[in-house]
Backbone as CSV, one residue per row, in Angstrom:
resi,resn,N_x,N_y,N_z,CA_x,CA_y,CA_z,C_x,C_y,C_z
1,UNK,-34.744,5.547,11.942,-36.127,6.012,11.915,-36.235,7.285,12.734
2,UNK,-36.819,7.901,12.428,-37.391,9.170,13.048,-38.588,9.871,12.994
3,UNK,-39.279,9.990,14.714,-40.817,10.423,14.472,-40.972,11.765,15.048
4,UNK,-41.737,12.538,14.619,-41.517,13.873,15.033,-43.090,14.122,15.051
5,UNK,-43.808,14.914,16.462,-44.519,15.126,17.017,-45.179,16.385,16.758
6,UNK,-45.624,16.572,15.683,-45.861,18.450,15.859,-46.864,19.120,16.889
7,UNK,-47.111,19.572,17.455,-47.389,20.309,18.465,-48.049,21.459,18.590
8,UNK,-48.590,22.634,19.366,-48.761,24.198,18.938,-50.193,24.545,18.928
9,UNK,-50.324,25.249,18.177,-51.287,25.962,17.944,-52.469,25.611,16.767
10,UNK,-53.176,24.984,17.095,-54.529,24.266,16.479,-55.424,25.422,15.703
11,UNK,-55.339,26.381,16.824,-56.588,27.350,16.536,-57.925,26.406,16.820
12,UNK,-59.170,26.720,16.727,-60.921,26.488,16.905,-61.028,25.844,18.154
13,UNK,-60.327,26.599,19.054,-60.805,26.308,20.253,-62.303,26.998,20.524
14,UNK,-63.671,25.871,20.757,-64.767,26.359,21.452,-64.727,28.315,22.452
15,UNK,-65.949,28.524,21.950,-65.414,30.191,22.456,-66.602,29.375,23.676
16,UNK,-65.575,30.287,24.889,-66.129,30.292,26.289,-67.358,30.738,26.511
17,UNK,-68.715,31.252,26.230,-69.593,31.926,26.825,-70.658,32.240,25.674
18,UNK,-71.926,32.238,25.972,-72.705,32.368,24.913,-72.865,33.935,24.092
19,UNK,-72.189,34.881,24.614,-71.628,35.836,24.155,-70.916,36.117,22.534
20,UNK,-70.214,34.854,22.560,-69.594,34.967,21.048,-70.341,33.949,20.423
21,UNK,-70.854,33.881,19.133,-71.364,33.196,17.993,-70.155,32.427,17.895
22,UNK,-70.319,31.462,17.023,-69.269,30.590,16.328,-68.097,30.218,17.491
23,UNK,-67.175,29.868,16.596,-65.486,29.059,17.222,-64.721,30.310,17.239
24,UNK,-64.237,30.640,18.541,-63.423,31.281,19.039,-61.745,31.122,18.440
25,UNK,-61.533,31.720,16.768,-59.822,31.184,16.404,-58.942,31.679,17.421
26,UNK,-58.065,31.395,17.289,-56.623,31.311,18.346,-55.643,32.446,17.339
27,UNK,-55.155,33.352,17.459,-54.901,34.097,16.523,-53.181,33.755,15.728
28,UNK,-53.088,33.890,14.366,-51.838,33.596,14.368,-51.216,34.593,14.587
29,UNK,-49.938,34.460,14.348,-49.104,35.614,14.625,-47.000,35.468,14.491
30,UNK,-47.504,33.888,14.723,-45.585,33.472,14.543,-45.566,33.387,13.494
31,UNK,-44.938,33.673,12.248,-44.558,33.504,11.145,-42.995,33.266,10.830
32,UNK,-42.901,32.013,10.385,-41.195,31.638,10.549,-40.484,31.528,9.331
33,UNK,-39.550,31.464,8.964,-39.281,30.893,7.261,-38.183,29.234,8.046
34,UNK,-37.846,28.827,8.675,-37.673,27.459,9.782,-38.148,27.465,11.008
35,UNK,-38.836,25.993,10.818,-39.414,25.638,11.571,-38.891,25.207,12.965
36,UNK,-37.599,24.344,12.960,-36.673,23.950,13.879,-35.394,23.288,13.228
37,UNK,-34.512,23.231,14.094,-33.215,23.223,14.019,-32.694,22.747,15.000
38,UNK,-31.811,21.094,15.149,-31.113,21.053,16.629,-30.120,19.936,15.881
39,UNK,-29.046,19.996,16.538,-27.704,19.621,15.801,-27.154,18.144,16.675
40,UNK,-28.071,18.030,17.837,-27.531,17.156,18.559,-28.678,15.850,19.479
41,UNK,-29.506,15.538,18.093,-30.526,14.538,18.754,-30.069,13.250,18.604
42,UNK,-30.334,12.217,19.959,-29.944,11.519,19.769,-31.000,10.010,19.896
43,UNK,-30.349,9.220,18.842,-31.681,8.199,18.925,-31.283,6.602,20.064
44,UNK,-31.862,6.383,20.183,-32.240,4.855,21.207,-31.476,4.064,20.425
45,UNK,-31.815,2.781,20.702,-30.536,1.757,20.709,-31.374,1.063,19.405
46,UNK,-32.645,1.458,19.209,-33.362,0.736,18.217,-33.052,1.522,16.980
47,UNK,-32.820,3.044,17.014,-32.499,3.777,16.376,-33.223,5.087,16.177
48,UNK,-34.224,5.289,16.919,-35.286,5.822,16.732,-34.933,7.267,17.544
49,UNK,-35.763,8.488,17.171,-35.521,9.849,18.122,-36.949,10.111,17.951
50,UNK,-37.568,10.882,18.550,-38.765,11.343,18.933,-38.235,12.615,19.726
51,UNK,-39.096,13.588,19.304,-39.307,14.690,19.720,-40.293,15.793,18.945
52,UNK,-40.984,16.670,20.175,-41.513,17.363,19.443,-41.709,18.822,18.897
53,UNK,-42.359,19.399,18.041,-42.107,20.359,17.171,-43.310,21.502,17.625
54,UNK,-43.050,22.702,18.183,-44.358,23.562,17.907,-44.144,24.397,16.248
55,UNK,-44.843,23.568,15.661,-44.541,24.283,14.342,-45.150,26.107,14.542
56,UNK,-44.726,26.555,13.267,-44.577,28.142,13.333,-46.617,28.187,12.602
57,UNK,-47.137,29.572,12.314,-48.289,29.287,12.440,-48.840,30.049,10.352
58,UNK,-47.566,29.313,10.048,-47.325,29.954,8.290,-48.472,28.244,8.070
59,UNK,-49.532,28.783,6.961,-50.356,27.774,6.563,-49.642,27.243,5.336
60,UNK,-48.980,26.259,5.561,-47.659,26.063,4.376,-47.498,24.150,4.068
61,UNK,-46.752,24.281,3.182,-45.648,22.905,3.095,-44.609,23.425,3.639
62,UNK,-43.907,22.200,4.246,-42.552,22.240,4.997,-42.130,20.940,4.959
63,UNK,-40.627,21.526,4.711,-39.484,20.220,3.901,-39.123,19.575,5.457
64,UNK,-38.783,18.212,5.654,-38.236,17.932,6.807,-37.359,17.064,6.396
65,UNK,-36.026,17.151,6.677,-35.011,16.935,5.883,-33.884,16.455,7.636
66,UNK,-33.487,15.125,7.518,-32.912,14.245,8.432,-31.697,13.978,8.361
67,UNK,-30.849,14.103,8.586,-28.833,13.521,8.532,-28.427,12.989,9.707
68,UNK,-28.558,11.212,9.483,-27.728,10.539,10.817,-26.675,10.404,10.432
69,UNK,-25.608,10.263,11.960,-24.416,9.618,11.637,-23.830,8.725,12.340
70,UNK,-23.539,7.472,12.115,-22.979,6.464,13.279,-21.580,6.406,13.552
71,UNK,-21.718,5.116,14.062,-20.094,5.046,13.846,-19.182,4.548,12.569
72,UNK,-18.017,5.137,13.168,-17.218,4.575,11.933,-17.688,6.184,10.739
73,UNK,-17.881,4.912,9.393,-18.832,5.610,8.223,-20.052,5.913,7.528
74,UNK,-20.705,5.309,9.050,-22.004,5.145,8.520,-23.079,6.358,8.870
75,UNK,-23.543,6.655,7.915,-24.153,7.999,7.490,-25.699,7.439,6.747
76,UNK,-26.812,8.478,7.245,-27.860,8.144,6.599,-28.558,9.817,6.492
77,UNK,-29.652,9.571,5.643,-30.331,10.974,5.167,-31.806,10.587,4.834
78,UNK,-33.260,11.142,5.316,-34.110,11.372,4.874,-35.121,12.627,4.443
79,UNK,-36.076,12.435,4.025,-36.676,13.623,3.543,-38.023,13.318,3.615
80,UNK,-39.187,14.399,4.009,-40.414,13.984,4.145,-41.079,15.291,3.913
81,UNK,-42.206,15.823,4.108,-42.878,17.033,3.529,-44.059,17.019,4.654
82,UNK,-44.552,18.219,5.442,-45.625,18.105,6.667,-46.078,19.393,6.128
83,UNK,-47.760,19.356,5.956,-48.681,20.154,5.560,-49.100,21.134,6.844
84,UNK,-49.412,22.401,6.700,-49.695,22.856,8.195,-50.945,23.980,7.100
85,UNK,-52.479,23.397,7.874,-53.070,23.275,7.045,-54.375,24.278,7.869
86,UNK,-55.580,24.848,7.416,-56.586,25.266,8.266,-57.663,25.042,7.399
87,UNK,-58.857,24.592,7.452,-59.920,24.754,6.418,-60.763,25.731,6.116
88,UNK,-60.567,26.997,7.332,-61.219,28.415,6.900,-59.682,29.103,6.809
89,UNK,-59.435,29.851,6.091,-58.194,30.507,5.982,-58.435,32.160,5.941
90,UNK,-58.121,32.855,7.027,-57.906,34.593,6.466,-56.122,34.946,6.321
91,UNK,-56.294,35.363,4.841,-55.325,36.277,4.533,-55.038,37.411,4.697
92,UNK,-54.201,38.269,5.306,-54.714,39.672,5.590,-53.473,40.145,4.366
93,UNK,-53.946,41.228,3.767,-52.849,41.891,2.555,-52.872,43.324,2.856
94,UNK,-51.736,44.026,3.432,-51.820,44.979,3.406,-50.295,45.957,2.919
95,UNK,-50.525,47.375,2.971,-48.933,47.718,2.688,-47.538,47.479,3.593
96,UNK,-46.588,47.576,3.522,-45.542,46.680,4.196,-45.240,48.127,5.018
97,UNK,-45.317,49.138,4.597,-44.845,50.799,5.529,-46.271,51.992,5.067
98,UNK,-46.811,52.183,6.036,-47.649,53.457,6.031,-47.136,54.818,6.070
99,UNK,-47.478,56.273,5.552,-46.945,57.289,5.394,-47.954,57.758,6.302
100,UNK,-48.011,58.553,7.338,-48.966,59.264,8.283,-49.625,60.273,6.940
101,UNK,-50.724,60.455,7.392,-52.322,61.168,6.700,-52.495,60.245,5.243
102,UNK,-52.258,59.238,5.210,-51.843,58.574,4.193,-53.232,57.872,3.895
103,UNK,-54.420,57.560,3.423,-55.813,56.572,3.137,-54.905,55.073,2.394
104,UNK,-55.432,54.254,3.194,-54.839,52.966,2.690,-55.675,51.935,2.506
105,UNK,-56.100,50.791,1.708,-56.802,49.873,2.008,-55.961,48.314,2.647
106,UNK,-56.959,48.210,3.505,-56.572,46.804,4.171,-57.677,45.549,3.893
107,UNK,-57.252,44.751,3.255,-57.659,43.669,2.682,-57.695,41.878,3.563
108,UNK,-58.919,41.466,3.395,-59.014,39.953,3.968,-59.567,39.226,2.916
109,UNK,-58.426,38.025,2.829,-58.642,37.065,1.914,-59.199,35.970,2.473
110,UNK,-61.024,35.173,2.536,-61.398,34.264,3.100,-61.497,33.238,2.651
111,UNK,-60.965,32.188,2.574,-60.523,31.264,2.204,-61.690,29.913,2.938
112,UNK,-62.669,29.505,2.637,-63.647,28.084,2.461,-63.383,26.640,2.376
113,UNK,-62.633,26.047,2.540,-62.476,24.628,2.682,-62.914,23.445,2.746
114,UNK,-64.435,24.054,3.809,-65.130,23.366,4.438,-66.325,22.269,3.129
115,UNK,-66.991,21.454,3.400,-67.696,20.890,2.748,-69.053,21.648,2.270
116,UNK,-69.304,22.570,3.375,-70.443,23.336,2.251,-70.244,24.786,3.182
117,UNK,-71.433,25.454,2.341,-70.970,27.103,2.129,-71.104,27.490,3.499
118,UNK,-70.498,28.840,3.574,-70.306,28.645,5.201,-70.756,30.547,5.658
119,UNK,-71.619,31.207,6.402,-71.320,32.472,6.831,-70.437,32.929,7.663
120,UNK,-69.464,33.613,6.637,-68.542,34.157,7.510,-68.412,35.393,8.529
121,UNK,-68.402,35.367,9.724,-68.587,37.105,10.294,-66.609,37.192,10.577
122,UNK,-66.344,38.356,9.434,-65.334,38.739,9.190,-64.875,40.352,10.050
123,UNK,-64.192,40.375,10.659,-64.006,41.293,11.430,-62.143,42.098,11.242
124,UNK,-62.129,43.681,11.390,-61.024,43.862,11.667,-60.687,44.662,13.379
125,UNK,-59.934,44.586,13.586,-59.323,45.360,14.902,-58.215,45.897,14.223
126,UNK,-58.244,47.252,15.231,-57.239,47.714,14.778,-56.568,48.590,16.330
127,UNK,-55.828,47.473,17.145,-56.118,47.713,18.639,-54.799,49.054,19.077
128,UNK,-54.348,49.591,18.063,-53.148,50.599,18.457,-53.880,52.209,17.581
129,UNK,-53.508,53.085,18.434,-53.634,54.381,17.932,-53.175,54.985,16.396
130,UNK,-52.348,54.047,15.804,-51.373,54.465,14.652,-52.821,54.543,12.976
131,UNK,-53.592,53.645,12.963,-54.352,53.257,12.099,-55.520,53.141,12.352
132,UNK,-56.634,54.105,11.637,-58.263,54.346,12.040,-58.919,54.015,11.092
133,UNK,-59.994,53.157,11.022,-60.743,53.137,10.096,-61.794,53.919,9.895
134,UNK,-61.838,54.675,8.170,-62.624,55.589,7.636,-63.936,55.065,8.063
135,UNK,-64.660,53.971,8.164,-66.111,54.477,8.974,-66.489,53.158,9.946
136,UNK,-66.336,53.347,11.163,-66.570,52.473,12.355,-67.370,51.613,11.824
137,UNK,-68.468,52.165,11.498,-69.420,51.006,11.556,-69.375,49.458,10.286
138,UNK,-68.252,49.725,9.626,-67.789,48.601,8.739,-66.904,47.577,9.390
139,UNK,-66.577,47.893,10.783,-65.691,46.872,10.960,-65.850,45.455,11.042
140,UNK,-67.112,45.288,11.568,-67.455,43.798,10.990,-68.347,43.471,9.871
141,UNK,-68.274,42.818,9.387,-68.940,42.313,7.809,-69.324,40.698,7.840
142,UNK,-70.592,40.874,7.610,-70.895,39.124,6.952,-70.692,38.950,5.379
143,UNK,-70.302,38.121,5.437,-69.983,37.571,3.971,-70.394,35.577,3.712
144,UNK,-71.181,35.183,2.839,-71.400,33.691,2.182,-70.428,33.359,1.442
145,UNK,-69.649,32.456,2.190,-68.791,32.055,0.602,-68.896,30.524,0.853
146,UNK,-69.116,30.269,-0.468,-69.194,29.000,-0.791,-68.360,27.723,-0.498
147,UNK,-68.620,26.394,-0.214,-67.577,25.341,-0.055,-66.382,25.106,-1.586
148,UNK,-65.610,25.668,-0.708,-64.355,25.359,-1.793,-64.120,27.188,-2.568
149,UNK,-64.730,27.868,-2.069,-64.604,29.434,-2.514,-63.739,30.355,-1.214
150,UNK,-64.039,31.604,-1.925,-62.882,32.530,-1.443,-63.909,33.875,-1.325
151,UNK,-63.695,34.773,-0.677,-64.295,36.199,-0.174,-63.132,37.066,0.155
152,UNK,-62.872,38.333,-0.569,-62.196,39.528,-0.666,-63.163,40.516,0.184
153,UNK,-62.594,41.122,1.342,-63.412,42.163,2.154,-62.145,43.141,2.224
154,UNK,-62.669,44.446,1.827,-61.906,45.614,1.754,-62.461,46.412,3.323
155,UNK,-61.244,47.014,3.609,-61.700,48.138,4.856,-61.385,49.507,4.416
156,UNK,-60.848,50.439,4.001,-60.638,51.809,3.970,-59.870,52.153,5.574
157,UNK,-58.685,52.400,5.495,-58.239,53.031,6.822,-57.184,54.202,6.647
158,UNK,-57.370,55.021,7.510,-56.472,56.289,7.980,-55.202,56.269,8.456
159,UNK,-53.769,56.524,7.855,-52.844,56.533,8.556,-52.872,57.706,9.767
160,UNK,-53.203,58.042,11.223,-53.455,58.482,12.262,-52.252,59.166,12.510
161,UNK,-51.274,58.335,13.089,-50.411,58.668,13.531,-48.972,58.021,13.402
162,UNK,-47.865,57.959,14.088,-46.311,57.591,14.029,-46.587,56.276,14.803
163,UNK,-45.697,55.247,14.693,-45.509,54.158,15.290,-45.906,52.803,14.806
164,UNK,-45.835,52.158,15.763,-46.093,50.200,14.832,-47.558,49.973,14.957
165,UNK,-47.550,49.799,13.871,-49.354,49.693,13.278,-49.576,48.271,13.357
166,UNK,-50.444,47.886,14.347,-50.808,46.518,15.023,-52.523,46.138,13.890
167,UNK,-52.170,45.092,12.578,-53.342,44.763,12.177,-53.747,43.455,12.697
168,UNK,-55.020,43.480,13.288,-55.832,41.756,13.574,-56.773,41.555,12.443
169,UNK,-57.014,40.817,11.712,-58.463,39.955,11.346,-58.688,38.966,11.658
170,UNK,-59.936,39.156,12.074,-60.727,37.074,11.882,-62.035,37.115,11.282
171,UNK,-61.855,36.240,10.821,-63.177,35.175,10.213,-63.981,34.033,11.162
172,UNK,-65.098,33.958,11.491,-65.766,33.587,12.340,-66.511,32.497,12.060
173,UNK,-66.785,31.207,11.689,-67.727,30.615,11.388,-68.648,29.752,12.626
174,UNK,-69.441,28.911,12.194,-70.192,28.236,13.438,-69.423,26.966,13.350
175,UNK,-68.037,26.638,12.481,-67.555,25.112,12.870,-66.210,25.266,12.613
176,UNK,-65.543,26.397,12.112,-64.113,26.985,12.565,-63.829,27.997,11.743
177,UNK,-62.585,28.659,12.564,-62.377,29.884,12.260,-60.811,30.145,12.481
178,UNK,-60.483,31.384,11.954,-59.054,31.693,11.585,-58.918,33.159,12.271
179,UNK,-57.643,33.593,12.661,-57.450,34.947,12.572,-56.079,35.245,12.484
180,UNK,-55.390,36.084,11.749,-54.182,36.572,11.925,-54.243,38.377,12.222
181,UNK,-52.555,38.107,12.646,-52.071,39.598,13.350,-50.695,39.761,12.838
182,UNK,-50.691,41.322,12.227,-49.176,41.525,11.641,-49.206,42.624,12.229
């Protein structure tokens, strides 16, 4: 038998201060293609291992795939599947390399889950010198999207200058919220 603990990063932690509206998301930012890997766990006399996992912060299915071995010839194998899941979801889509003086659009995919329609205050940062957005005053946006719907928010931005172009979005609601950073 084997129980595995996942761990990490929740996101909708309560925002501190009456300052911010809504749930304060926790931003993602680890993106893994494996989750974990250890070659040498060992289980109790009942048979059992426990340990736990900070999963990576990809909103995914993930295979979890087990190989014991005892003594002698005895060999065992399982397989199980762990959802890593959010009920407001932002997608951020943007180009993978910017060309300096270059106009680019940067895109948020809002993703609804929740049981009914929800206002989203959708926001971008763009906290490094490399990437400006064509007009300040768009950076935050409300958007309604419906329970079980989706919201596309476009930004318009300026390739500025040379270097690693740091993108944030979040989505804001009054009962949870998401944000990622590439």
């Amino acid at each position: 038998a084997l129980v595995v603990a996942c761990g990490g990063n929740t996101g909708g932690q309560a925002a501190g201060g009456e300052s911010a509206p809504g749930v304060e998301p926790a931003i993602r930012s680890n993106f893994a293609d494996s989750a974990f890997w250890k070659a040498d766990i060992r289980t109790n006399k009942e048979g059992i291992a426990e340990f736990e996992v900070d999963m990576p912060e990809n909103l995914t299915a993930w295979k979890v795939k087990v190989w014991a071995m005892g003594h002698g010839t005895k060999v065992g194998s399982g397989e199980s599947e762990v959802v890593t899941r959010k009920n407001l979801i932002v997608r951020l889509q943007a180009p993978r390399f910017f060309v300096q003086k270059d106009e680019v659009v940067l895109s948020a995919n809002v993703h609804n889950y929740l049981d009914q329609e929800k206002e989203v205050t959708v926001t971008l940062e763009l906290p490094s010198e490399v990437l400006g957005p064509m007009n300040r005053e768009e950076l935050v946006r409300k958007v309604s999207i419906p329970a079980g719907g989706e919201q596309r928010v476009d930004w318009r931005v300026a390739v500025l200058d040379e270097g690693e172009a740091i993108i944030r979005m979040k989505g804001v609601t009054d009962e949870e919220s998401d944000a990622v950073e590439m």
